[in-house]
Each structure stands twice: as structure tokens, then as C-alpha cells.
Tab-separated table of C-alpha atoms in Angstrom:
chain	number	residue	atom	x	y	z
A	1	MET	CA	164.603	151.328	138.730
A	2	LYS	CA	160.829	151.668	138.830
A	3	PHE	CA	158.692	149.846	141.394
A	4	ALA	CA	154.933	149.233	141.375
A	5	VAL	CA	153.055	149.037	144.685
A	6	ILE	CA	149.821	147.156	143.994
A	7	VAL	CA	146.809	148.526	145.881
A	8	PHE	CA	143.803	146.301	146.552
A	9	PRO	CA	140.619	147.370	148.372
A	10	GLY	CA	141.663	146.900	151.994
A	11	SER	CA	145.424	147.246	151.530
A	12	ASN	CA	146.873	149.218	154.440
A	13	CYS	CA	150.656	148.820	154.137
A	14	ASP	CA	150.913	150.342	150.676
A	15	VAL	CA	152.003	153.725	152.081
A	16	ASP	CA	154.735	152.053	154.158
A	17	MET	CA	155.986	150.249	151.050
A	18	TYR	CA	155.922	153.451	148.989
A	19	HIS	CA	157.885	155.297	151.691
A	20	ALA	CA	160.495	152.535	151.869
A	21	ILE	CA	161.144	152.724	148.128
A	22	LYS	CA	160.917	156.484	147.563
A	23	ASP	CA	162.371	157.959	150.747
A	24	GLU	CA	164.718	155.273	152.034
A	25	LEU	CA	165.785	153.434	148.870
A	26	GLY	CA	165.646	156.523	146.642
A	27	GLU	CA	164.082	154.782	143.650
A	28	GLU	CA	161.048	155.586	141.519
A	29	VAL	CA	157.741	154.095	142.673
A	30	GLU	CA	154.042	154.359	141.815
A	31	TYR	CA	150.809	153.064	143.301
A	32	VAL	CA	148.979	150.742	140.896
A	33	TRP	CA	145.263	150.066	141.450
A	34	HIS	CA	144.027	146.470	141.306
A	35	THR	CA	142.102	147.140	138.088
A	36	ALA	CA	145.296	147.692	136.052
A	37	ASP	CA	145.841	145.294	133.169
A	38	SER	CA	149.531	145.980	132.471
A	39	LEU	CA	152.718	146.277	134.504
A	40	ASP	CA	155.030	146.630	131.510
A	41	ALA	CA	156.266	150.032	132.710
A	42	PHE	CA	157.691	148.611	135.931
A	43	ASP	CA	160.866	146.730	136.812
A	44	ALA	CA	159.666	145.218	140.102
A	45	ILE	CA	156.265	144.496	141.628
A	46	LEU	CA	155.405	144.846	145.329
A	47	LEU	CA	152.258	143.381	146.909
A	48	PRO	CA	151.809	145.038	150.318
A	49	GLY	CA	150.155	143.863	153.496
A	50	GLY	CA	146.659	144.637	154.691
A	51	PHE	CA	143.254	143.020	154.525
A	52	SER	CA	142.431	142.842	150.824
A	53	TYR	CA	138.687	142.585	150.308
A	54	GLY	CA	138.286	142.374	154.082
A	55	ASP	CA	139.947	138.917	154.161
A	56	TYR	CA	136.567	137.410	153.295
A	57	LEU	CA	136.587	133.669	152.543
A	58	ARG	CA	140.339	133.474	153.231
A	59	SER	CA	143.153	135.999	153.266
A	60	GLY	CA	143.965	136.730	149.625
A	61	ALA	CA	141.265	134.415	148.254
A	62	ILE	CA	139.317	137.199	146.516
A	63	ALA	CA	142.286	139.401	145.612
A	64	ARG	CA	143.792	136.568	143.562
A	65	PHE	CA	140.933	137.128	141.055
A	66	SER	CA	141.680	140.858	140.678
A	67	ASN	CA	142.346	142.096	137.162
A	68	VAL	CA	145.953	143.005	137.956
A	69	MET	CA	146.831	139.398	138.827
A	70	LYS	CA	147.094	138.504	135.138
A	71	ALA	CA	149.745	141.183	134.744
A	72	ILE	CA	151.515	139.956	137.890
A	73	GLN	CA	151.534	136.428	136.477
A	74	GLN	CA	153.034	137.765	133.251
A	75	ALA	CA	155.670	139.737	135.173
A	76	ALA	CA	156.582	136.574	137.084
A	77	GLU	CA	156.992	134.663	133.832
A	78	GLU	CA	159.209	137.460	132.497
A	79	GLY	CA	161.484	137.110	135.521
A	80	LYS	CA	160.757	140.469	137.126
A	81	PRO	CA	161.281	140.646	140.904
A	82	ILE	CA	157.974	140.221	142.741
A	83	LEU	CA	157.724	140.650	146.510
A	84	GLY	CA	154.583	139.819	148.479
A	85	VAL	CA	154.569	140.839	152.144
A	86	CYS	CA	152.035	139.530	154.673
A	87	ASN	CA	148.706	139.780	152.812
A	88	GLY	CA	150.766	140.029	149.633
A	89	PHE	CA	152.319	136.658	150.483
A	90	GLN	CA	148.850	135.220	151.096
A	91	ILE	CA	147.712	136.495	147.694
A	92	LEU	CA	150.713	134.900	145.959
A	93	LEU	CA	149.854	131.586	147.636
A	94	GLU	CA	146.201	131.794	146.601
A	95	ALA	CA	147.237	132.665	143.047
A	96	GLY	CA	149.523	129.633	142.839
A	97	LEU	CA	152.640	131.734	142.278
A	98	LEU	CA	154.078	130.179	145.427
A	99	PRO	CA	153.391	126.714	146.900
A	100	GLY	CA	151.566	126.010	150.145
A	101	ALA	CA	148.838	127.706	152.129
A	102	MET	CA	148.373	129.983	155.122
A	103	ARG	CA	146.442	129.061	158.268
A	104	ARG	CA	145.394	130.948	161.367
A	105	ASN	CA	148.132	131.562	163.911
A	106	ASN	CA	148.230	128.659	166.335
A	107	SER	CA	147.367	131.103	169.141
A	108	LEU	CA	144.273	132.202	167.157
A	109	LYS	CA	145.341	135.764	167.973
A	110	PHE	CA	146.617	138.665	165.879
A	111	ILE	CA	150.327	139.193	166.573
A	112	CYS	CA	152.103	142.516	166.072
A	113	ARG	CA	155.715	142.787	167.271
A	114	PRO	CA	159.336	142.544	166.131
A	115	VAL	CA	160.748	139.058	165.570
A	116	THR	CA	164.156	137.715	164.639
A	117	LEU	CA	164.710	135.944	161.319
A	118	ARG	CA	167.607	133.919	160.000
A	119	VAL	CA	168.677	134.402	156.385
A	120	GLU	CA	168.678	130.868	154.967
A	121	ASN	CA	169.756	131.712	151.424
A	122	ASN	CA	171.699	134.847	150.534
A	123	GLU	CA	172.263	133.816	146.919
A	124	THR	CA	169.041	135.372	145.600
A	125	MET	CA	168.023	138.660	144.028
A	126	PHE	CA	166.338	139.558	147.324
A	127	THR	CA	169.068	138.678	149.823
A	128	SER	CA	172.487	139.139	148.200
A	129	LEU	CA	173.450	141.957	150.585
A	130	TYR	CA	172.837	139.813	153.676
A	131	GLU	CA	175.287	137.309	155.083
A	132	GLN	CA	174.380	133.650	154.988
A	133	GLY	CA	172.859	132.807	158.378
A	134	GLU	CA	172.578	136.480	159.346
A	135	VAL	CA	170.001	137.141	162.069
A	136	ILE	CA	167.844	140.193	161.425
A	137	THR	CA	164.979	141.912	163.242
A	138	ILE	CA	161.781	142.529	161.267
A	139	PRO	CA	158.262	143.212	162.614
A	140	ILE	CA	155.267	140.970	162.005
A	141	ALA	CA	151.578	141.937	162.036
A	142	HIS	CA	149.211	139.110	161.127
A	143	GLY	CA	146.477	136.775	162.283
A	144	GLU	CA	146.995	134.185	159.535
A	145	GLY	CA	150.724	133.610	159.212
A	146	ASN	CA	150.917	129.897	159.971
A	147	TYR	CA	152.515	128.591	156.766
A	148	TYR	CA	151.740	125.003	155.777
A	149	CYS	CA	152.534	122.630	152.927
A	150	ASP	CA	152.676	118.862	152.499
A	151	GLU	CA	155.867	116.860	153.148
A	152	GLU	CA	156.716	116.530	149.459
A	153	THR	CA	156.487	120.281	148.914
A	154	LEU	CA	158.534	120.992	152.038
A	155	GLN	CA	161.265	118.641	150.868
A	156	LYS	CA	161.279	120.345	147.472
A	157	LEU	CA	161.546	123.767	149.106
A	158	MET	CA	164.531	122.584	151.120
A	159	ASP	CA	166.221	120.804	148.218
A	160	ASN	CA	165.942	123.870	145.986
A	161	ARG	CA	166.900	126.321	148.748
A	162	GLN	CA	163.571	128.092	148.312
A	163	ILE	CA	163.205	128.746	152.045
A	164	ILE	CA	164.686	132.227	152.306
A	165	PHE	CA	163.849	133.240	155.880
A	166	ARG	CA	163.110	131.219	159.021
A	167	TYR	CA	161.975	132.485	162.406
A	168	HIS	CA	165.029	132.404	164.673
A	169	ASP	CA	164.503	132.765	168.432
A	170	GLU	CA	160.886	131.675	168.407
A	171	ASN	CA	158.137	130.595	166.058
A	172	PRO	CA	155.389	133.185	166.653
A	173	ASN	CA	152.590	131.554	164.663
A	174	GLY	CA	153.200	127.797	164.373
A	175	SER	CA	154.525	128.022	160.817
A	176	LEU	CA	155.813	124.710	159.470
A	177	ASP	CA	159.586	124.303	159.864
A	178	ASN	CA	159.764	127.877	161.218
A	179	ILE	CA	159.222	129.203	157.684
A	180	ALA	CA	158.908	132.987	157.426
A	181	GLY	CA	159.545	133.451	153.698
A	182	ILE	CA	159.842	131.358	150.530
A	183	MET	CA	160.506	131.965	146.851
A	184	ASN	CA	159.496	130.212	143.651
A	185	GLU	CA	161.758	127.796	141.780
A	186	LYS	CA	162.707	130.476	139.265
A	187	GLY	CA	163.916	132.682	142.107
A	188	ASN	CA	162.094	135.897	141.244
A	189	VAL	CA	158.946	135.660	143.417
A	190	LEU	CA	159.374	136.027	147.187
A	191	GLY	CA	156.616	135.824	149.776
A	192	MET	CA	157.219	136.602	153.439
A	193	MET	CA	155.025	137.311	156.443
A	194	PRO	CA	157.364	139.786	158.245
A	195	HIS	CA	157.340	143.395	157.022
A	196	PRO	CA	160.751	144.557	155.695
A	197	GLU	CA	159.237	147.885	154.644
A	198	ARG	CA	158.647	148.621	158.341
A	199	ALA	CA	162.327	148.055	159.116
A	200	VAL	CA	164.113	150.501	156.821
A	201	ASP	CA	165.259	153.099	159.337
A	202	ALA	CA	166.766	152.829	162.821
A	203	LEU	CA	164.090	155.264	164.031
A	204	LEU	CA	161.565	152.477	163.380
A	205	GLY	CA	163.505	150.111	165.634
A	206	SER	CA	165.426	148.340	162.871
A	207	ALA	CA	166.883	149.039	159.447
A	208	ASP	CA	167.436	145.360	158.675
A	209	GLY	CA	164.739	145.293	155.993
A	210	LEU	CA	166.426	147.908	153.817
A	211	LYS	CA	169.038	145.467	152.507
A	212	LEU	CA	166.277	143.376	150.949
A	213	PHE	CA	165.198	146.278	148.756
A	214	GLN	CA	168.806	147.258	148.094
A	215	SER	CA	169.477	143.686	146.955
A	216	ILE	CA	166.680	143.970	144.385
A	217	VAL	CA	168.183	147.194	143.014
A	218	LYS	CA	171.650	145.631	142.925
A	219	TYR	CA	170.303	142.692	140.925
A	220	TRP	CA	168.480	144.980	138.492
A	221	ARG	CA	171.501	147.216	137.934
A	222	VAL	CA	173.835	144.291	137.288
A	223	LYS	CA	171.319	142.745	134.874
A	224	HIS	CA	170.776	146.098	133.165
A	225	VAL	CA	174.515	146.573	132.627
A	226	VAL	CA	174.930	143.049	131.285
A	227	THR	CA	172.043	143.341	128.807
A	228	SER	CA	172.740	146.887	127.614
């Protein structure tokens, strides 16, 4: 399986994502600059954290106009797995690939520490190797992670089981309904504020994030066998 790690000006978690895929997952991965106009060579797309374009205007507001976003939109329509972490999640929201918006943390402070999450839906291409309701430890590092949407959208997210992760022991940023990660209706685009790529080895304090990437590979292999 071949992964693309999209690099925007100001990305700073791209190396962590690359390491998680190459060294921990053992799959093929390449950096792809934001000027790229095709992602046809890749099986999954990863949008890493950071401060794309310095977070000017709003986090992700400028990156959503990058040339590569057209290719990401096409990949989403084709059903390829797309994961946006932290700033990557913010970009997916700004691009309309996921519903809702991101606000400043209710503390108005940048927060960087491990948090516990509850797996709300393990019947997805991103979470099939977790147990339903499993509590995992994943670090966060953000100043604008306070997810918000209107009541109608929230109800739709709940009805369709699109809320994939919720904060468990505490809500660190004021996010609506303790939401830490959501996916699109089609089930192939996941955005989450916590960083699974920083939790892929016990030496980092947790390896709980590795199963997310392993779930993607499992999905791809099963699909590849079925279609070949």
C-alpha cells in the first residue's frame, strides 16, 4: 500500500506521519508538495498537523485553496482513505470535505499533552482493529481544536455514526459533544484533532495510534483481494 503525506508551507508533523507509515507500519510512503495536481499513484492520503500558511485568517483557511486540494477532492470521491490530523482536520473542514468548523480552545491556550479517547465506531476503515468503546491514549497539540456544528449537523453525525472518537476522561478544548474525530457520510474521510502518528510506539508513551493505520491497511488489502 502506498501512502501520500501532503506537505503545506508550515506543516510540521509531516515527518512524524512519514515515520509512522514507513518505520512502524512498514508500508510505502512519499511526501507530496502542495503544488501537486495528481494523487493517482497513491492508495491513501494523509494531511498532517502543523500551521499551514502560518494559520493566517483561520487554521486551514488558506491551505484549502492549495493546488493539491483538487486532487484530494477527487481521491475522496474515488473512495480512497483520507486522514486529516489536527491542522489536516482543520483543512478538511475548510474545504467542505467534513462538516462543521473549528474554534479556539475554550481556555484560549495551546494545549499539548496526552488525552484519553473513546472509540465510538469501530466499523470503519480507520477503526476496525479497535474494540467498540475501547479507551485509548493519544496526544493532542493544538490551539484551535474546539469543534462546533449546528444542532441539525450534530444530529446527523450521531444518526449516521460519523462521530468516530470522543474525548473520554475530560474535554480539553470545549469541543461540542466531546467530539475528537468525525468522518464523512461515505466513510472514507476522517478528521481528528489528536495525533495517532505520535502514538505508534510504546517508547513515545503509547502505541494506541498504530491500530488506526493498521486498520487502513487491512481495509485496503481486503478490498484489493476482492477486486483482483
